[in-house]
CSV table of C-alpha atoms in Angstrom, one decimal:
chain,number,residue,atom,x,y,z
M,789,UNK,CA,0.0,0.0,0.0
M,790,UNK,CA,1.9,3.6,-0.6
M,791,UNK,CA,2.0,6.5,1.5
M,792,UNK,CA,-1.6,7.9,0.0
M,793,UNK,CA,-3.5,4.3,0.2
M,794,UNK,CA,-2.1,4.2,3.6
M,795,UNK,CA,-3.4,7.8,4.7
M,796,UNK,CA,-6.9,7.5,3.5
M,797,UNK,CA,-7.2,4.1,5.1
M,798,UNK,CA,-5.8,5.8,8.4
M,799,UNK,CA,-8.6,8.4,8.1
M,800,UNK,CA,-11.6,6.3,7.3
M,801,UNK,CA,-10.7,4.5,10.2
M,802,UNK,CA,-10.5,7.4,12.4
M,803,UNK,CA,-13.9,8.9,10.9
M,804,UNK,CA,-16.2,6.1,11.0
M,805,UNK,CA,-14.9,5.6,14.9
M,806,UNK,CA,-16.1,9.0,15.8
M,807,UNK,CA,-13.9,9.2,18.8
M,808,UNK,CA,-15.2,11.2,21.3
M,809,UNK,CA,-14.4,15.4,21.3
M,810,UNK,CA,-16.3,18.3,23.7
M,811,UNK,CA,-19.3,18.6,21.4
M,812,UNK,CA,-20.3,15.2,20.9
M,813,UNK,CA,-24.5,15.2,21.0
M,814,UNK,CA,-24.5,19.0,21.7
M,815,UNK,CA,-26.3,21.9,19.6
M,816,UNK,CA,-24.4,25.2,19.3
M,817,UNK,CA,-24.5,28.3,17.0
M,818,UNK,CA,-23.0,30.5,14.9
M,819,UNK,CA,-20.3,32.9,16.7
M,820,UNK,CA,-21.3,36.1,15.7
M,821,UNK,CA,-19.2,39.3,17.3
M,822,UNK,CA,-22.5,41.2,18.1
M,823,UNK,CA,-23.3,38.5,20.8
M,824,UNK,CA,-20.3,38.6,22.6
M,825,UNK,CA,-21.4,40.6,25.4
M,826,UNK,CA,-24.5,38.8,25.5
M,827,UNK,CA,-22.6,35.2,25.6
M,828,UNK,CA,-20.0,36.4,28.1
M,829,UNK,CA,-22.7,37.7,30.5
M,830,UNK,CA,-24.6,34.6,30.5
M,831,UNK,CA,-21.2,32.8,31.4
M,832,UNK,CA,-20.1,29.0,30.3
M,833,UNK,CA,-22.8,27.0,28.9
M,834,UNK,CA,-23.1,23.6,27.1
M,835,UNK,CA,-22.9,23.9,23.4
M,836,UNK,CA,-20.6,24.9,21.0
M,837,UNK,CA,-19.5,27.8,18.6
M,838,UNK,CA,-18.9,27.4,14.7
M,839,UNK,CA,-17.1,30.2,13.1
M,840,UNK,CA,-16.0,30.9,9.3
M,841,UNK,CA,-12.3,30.3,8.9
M,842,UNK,CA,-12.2,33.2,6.4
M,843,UNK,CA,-13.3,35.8,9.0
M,844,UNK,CA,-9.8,34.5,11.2
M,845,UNK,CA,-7.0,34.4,8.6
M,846,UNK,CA,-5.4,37.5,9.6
M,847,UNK,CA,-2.6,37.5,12.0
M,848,UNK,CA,-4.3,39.2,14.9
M,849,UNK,CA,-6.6,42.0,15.8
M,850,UNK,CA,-10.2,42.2,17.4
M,851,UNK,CA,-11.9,39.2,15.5
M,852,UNK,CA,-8.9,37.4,16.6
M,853,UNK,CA,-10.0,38.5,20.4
M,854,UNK,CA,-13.2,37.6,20.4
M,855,UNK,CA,-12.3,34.4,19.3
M,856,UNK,CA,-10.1,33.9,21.6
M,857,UNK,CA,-12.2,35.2,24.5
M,858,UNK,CA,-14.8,32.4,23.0
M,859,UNK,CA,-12.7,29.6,22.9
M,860,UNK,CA,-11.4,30.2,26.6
M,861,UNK,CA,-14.9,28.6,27.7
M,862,UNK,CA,-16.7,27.1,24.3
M,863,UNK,CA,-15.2,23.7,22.1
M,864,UNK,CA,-15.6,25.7,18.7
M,865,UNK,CA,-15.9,24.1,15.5
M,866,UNK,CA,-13.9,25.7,12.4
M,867,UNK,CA,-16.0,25.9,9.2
M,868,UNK,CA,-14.3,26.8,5.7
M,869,UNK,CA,-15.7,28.7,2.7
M,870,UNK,CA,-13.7,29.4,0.2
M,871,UNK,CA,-11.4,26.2,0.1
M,872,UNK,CA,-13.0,25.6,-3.4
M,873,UNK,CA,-12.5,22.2,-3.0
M,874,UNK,CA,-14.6,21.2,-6.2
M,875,UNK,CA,-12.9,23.9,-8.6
M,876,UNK,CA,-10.8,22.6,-11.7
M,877,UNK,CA,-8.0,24.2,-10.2
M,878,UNK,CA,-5.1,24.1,-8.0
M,879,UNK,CA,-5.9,24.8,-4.1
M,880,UNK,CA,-4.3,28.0,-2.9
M,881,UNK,CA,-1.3,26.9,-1.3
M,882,UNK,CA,-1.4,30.4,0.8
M,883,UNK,CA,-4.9,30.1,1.9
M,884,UNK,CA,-4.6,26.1,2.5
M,885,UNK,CA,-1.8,27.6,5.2
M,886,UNK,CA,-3.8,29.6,6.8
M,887,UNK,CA,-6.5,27.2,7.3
M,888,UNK,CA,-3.9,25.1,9.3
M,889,UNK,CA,-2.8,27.8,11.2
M,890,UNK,CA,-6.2,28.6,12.5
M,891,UNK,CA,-6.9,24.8,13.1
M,892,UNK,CA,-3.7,24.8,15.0
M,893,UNK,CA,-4.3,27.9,17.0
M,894,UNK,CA,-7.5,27.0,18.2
M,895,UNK,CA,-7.7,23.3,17.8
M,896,UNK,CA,-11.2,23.2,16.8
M,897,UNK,CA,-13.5,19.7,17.8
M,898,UNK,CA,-14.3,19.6,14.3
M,899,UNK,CA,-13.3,21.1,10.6
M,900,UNK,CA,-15.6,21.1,7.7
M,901,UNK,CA,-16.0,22.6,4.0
M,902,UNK,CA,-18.3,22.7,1.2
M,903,UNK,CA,-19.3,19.8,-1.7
M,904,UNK,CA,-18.3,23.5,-4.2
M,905,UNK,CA,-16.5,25.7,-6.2
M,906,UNK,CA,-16.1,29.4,-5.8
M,907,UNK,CA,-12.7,30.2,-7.9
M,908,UNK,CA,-11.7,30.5,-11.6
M,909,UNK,CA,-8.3,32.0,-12.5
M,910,UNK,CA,-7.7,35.0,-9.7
M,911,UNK,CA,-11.6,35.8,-9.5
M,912,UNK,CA,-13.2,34.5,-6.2
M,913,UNK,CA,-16.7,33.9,-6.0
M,914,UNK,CA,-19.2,34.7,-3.3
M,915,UNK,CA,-21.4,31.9,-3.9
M,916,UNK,CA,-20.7,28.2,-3.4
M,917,UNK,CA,-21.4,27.1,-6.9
M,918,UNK,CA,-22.7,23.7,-7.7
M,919,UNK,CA,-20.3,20.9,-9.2
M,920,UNK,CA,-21.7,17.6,-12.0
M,921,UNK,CA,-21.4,14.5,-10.3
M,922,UNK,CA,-19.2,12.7,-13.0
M,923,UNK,CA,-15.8,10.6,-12.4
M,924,UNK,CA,-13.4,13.1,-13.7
M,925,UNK,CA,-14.6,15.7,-10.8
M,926,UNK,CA,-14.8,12.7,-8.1
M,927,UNK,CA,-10.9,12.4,-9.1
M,928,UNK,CA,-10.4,15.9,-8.6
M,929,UNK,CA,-12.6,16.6,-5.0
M,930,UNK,CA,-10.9,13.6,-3.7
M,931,UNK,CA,-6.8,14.7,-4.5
M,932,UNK,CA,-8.2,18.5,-2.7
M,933,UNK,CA,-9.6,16.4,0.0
M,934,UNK,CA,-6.7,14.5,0.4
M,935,UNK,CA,-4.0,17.5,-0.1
M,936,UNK,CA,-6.8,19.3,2.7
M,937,UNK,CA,-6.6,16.5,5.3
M,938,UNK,CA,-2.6,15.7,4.8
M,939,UNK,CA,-1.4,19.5,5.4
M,940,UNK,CA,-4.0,19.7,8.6
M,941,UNK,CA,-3.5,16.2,9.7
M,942,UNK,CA,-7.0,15.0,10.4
M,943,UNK,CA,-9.7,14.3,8.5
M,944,UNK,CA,-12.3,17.2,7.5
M,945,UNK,CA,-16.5,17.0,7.3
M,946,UNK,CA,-17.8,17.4,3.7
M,947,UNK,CA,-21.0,19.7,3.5
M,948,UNK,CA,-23.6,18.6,1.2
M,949,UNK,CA,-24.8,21.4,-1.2
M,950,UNK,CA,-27.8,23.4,-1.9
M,951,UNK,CA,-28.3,23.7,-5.2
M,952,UNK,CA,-30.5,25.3,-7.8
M,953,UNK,CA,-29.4,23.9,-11.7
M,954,UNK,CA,-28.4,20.5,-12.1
M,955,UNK,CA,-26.1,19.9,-15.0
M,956,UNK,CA,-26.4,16.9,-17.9
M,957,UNK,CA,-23.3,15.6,-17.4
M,958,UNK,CA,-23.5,14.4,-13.9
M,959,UNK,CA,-23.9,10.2,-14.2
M,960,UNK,CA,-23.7,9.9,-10.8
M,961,UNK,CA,-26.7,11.3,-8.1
M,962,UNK,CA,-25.5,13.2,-5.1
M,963,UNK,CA,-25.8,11.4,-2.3
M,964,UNK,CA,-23.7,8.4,-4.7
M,965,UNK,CA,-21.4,10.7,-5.6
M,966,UNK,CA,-21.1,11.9,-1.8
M,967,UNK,CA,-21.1,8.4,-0.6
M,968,UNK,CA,-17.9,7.3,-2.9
M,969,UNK,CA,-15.8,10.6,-1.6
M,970,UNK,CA,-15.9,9.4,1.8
M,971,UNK,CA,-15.1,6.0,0.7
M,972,UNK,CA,-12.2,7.4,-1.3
M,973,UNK,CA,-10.4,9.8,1.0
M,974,UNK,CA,-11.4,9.0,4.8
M,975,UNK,CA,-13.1,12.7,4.9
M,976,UNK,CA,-16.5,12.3,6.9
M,977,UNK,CA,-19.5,13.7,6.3
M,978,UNK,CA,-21.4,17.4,7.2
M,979,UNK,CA,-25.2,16.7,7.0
M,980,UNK,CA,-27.1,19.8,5.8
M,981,UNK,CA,-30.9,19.2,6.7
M,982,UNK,CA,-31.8,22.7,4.9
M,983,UNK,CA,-29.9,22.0,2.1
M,984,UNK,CA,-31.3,18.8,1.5
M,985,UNK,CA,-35.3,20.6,2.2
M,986,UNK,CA,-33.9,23.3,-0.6
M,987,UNK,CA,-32.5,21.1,-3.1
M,988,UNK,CA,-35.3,18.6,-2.7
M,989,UNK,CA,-38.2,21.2,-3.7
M,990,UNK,CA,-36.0,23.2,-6.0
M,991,UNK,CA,-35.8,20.3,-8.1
M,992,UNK,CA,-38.6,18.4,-7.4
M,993,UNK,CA,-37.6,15.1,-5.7
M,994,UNK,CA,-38.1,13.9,-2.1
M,995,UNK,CA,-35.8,14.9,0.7
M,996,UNK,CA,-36.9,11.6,2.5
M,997,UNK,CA,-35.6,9.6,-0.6
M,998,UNK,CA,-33.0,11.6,-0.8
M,999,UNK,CA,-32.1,10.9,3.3
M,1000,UNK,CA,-32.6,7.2,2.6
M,1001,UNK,CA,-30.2,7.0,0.4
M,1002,UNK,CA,-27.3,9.6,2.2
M,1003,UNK,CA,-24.7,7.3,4.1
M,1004,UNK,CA,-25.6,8.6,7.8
M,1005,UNK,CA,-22.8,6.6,9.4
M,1006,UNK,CA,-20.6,8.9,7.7
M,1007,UNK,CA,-22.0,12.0,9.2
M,1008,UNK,CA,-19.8,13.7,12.2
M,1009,UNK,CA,-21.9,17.1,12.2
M,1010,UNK,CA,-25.6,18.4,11.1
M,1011,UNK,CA,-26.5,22.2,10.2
M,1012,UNK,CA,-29.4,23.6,10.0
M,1013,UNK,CA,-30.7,26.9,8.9
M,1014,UNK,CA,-33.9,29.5,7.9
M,1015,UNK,CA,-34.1,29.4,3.7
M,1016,UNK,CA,-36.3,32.3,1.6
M,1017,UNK,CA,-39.4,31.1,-0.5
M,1018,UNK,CA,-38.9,33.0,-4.2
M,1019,UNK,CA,-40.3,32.7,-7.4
M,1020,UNK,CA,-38.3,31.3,-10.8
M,1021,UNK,CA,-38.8,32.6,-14.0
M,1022,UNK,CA,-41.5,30.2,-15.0
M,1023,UNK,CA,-43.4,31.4,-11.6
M,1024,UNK,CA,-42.8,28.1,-9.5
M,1025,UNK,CA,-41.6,28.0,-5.9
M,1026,UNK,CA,-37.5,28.8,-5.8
M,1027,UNK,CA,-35.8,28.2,-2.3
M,1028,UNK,CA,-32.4,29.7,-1.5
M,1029,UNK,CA,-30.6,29.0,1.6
M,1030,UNK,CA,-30.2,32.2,3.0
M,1031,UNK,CA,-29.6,31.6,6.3
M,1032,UNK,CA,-31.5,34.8,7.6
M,1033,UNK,CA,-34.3,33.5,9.5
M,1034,UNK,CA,-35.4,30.2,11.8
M,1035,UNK,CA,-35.5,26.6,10.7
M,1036,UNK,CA,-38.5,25.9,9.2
M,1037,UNK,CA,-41.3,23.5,10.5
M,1038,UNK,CA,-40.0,20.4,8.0
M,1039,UNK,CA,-36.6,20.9,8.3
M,1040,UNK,CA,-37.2,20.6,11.9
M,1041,UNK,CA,-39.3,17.1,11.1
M,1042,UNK,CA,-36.7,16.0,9.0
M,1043,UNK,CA,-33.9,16.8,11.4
M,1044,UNK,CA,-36.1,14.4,13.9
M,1045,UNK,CA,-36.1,11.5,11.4
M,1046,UNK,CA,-32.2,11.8,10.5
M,1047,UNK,CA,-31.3,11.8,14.7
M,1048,UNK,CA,-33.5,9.1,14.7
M,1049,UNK,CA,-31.7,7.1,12.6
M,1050,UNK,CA,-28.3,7.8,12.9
M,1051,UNK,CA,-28.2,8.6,16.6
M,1052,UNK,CA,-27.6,12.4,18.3
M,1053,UNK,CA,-24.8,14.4,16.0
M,1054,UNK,CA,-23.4,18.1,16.7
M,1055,UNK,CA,-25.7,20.1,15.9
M,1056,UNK,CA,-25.2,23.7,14.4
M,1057,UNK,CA,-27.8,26.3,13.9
M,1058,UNK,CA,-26.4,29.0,11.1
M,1059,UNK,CA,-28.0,32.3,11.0
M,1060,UNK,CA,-25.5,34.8,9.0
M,1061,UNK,CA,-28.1,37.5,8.0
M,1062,UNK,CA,-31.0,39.8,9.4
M,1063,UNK,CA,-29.1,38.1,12.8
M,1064,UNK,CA,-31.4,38.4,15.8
M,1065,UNK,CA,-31.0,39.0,19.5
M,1066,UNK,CA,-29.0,36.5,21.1
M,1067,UNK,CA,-31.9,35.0,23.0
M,1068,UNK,CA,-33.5,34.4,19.9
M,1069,UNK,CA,-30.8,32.3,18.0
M,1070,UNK,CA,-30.2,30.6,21.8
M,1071,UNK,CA,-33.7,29.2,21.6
M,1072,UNK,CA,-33.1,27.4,18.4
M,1073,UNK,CA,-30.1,26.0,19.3
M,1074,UNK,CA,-32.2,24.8,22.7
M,1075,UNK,CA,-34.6,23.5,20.3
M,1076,UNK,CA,-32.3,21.4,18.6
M,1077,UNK,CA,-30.8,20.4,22.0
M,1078,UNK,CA,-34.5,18.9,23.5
M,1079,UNK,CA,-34.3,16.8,20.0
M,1080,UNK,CA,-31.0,15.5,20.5
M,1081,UNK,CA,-32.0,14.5,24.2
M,1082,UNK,CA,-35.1,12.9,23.6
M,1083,UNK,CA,-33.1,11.0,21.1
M,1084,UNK,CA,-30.8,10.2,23.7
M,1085,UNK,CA,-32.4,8.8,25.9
M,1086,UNK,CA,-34.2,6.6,23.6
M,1087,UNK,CA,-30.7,5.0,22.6
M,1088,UNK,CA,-29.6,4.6,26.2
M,1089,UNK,CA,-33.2,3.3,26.9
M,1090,UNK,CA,-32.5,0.6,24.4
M,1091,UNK,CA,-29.7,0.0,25.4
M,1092,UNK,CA,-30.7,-0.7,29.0
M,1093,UNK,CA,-33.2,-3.3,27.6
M,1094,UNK,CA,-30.9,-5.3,25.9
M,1095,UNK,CA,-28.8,-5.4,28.9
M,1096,UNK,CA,-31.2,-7.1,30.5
């Protein structure tokens, strides 16, 4: 086996253990610097906080602070945008070092990135842009997630997309295409419920097909978020995952089925625009927190049972 083989098989191991970390079966939230007073006054708390790496590359300075102030009581979680680890292109070698220092300076529980592309040439994109599922890009998100994982050394969470064209090419279906990543390169998985709600009606299939077929064993992390109801050119329903209000009712039923299933995961609620009061995103992440619970206790219920 060479030194690749041997690395990937190191990491699939070490993924599909799961081995324990601070936010194991805990809901947390997006850090956002407007609730630091608000999260400091109300003192240590169970949870966790998930921040953009991109908002932390710089050397030092007041986001760099708050972070810090944060991760003095919090497990935080360390979420990458603009990795780009779907683009046709080489990673950036400068911003892959960044992402390593952050992940060394604040050792997060868990480090994630996006099923995407947002680069071509020197122009960076602000969206997350959608990829077709064919062998050739397989090939080339599993090398980024492999260059990804060596220079960190650990594996990364893969975040499912939500997506609004699908493209002709693709001969494999997401969650197959998803599935063989993880298989490939050791990464695990990041479960977005939203996404799944927002591709699902976007394009007209079912998201509990869709969940059926997703390999939850994989899955080390779940986020969930508010989306916006628009209209496409033809007049039919268009979602977009804008992350600017609360999880919807079936997201939150969906969410229940997938901890159902695969057991109580981290838990992150995003909320990155129109962002409320602190008590307000609190209360979702408490409302993910009773669902993780109840599942909880189920599984240590049945587990009691068997004992006997």
């Amino acid at each position: 086996m060479n030194d690749l083989a041997t690395h990937r098989a190191s990491l699939a191991s070490a993924t599909s253990r799961f081995p324990a970390h601070p936010i194991a079966g805990l809901a947390g939230t997006s850090f956002k610097h407007e609730h630091l007073p608000a999260i400091l006054a109300e003192g240590k708390h169970e949870g966790f906080f998930e921040v953009h790496a991109e908002n932390y590359m710089g050397a030092g300075g007041p986001p760099h602070d708050a972070l810090t102030r944060i991760r003095r009581d919090h497990p935080v979680s360390l979420h990458g945008v603009c990795m780009s680890i779907g683009g046709p292109q080489p990673l950036d070698k400068i911003h892959l070092g960044r992402f390593k220092v952050l992940v060394d300076r604040y050792e997060p529980a868990l480090v994630s990135e996006h099923l995407a592309w947002s680069t071509h040439d020197t122009t960076f994109f602000n969206d997350l842009l959608p990829l077709p599922y064919t062998p050739v890009t397989l090939a080339r998100v599993a090398d980024h997630i492999d260059e990804v994982q060596q220079t960190i050394g650990r594996p990364i969470l893969l975040e499912n997309p939500s997506t609004y064209v699908v493209f002709p090419e693709s001969t494999m279906s997401e969650t197959g295409f998803i599935r063989e990543v993880a298989r490939k390169t050791g990464c695990g998985l990041l479960l977005d419920v939203s996404n799944v709600f927002v591709s699902a009606t976007n394009h007209g299939y079912s998201p509990l097909a869709y969940l059926a077929a997703f390999p939850l064993d994989q899955v080390g992390e779940i986020h969930l978020a508010g989306h916006a109801r628009q209209t496409d050119d033809e007049g039919d329903l268009l979602l977009i995952d804008s992350h600017d209000g609360p999880v919807a009712d079936a997201v939150w039923k969906l969410y229940d089925l997938v901890i159902g299933r695969c057991g109580p995961r981290p838990t992150l609620i995003e909320w990155d625009s129109e962002i409320p009061a602190w008590p307000v995103l609190r209360a979702e992440a408490t409302a993910a927190q009773a669902i993780l619970d109840r599942h909880a206790d189920c599984v240590a219920q049945e587990r009691i049972r068997a004992s006997h």
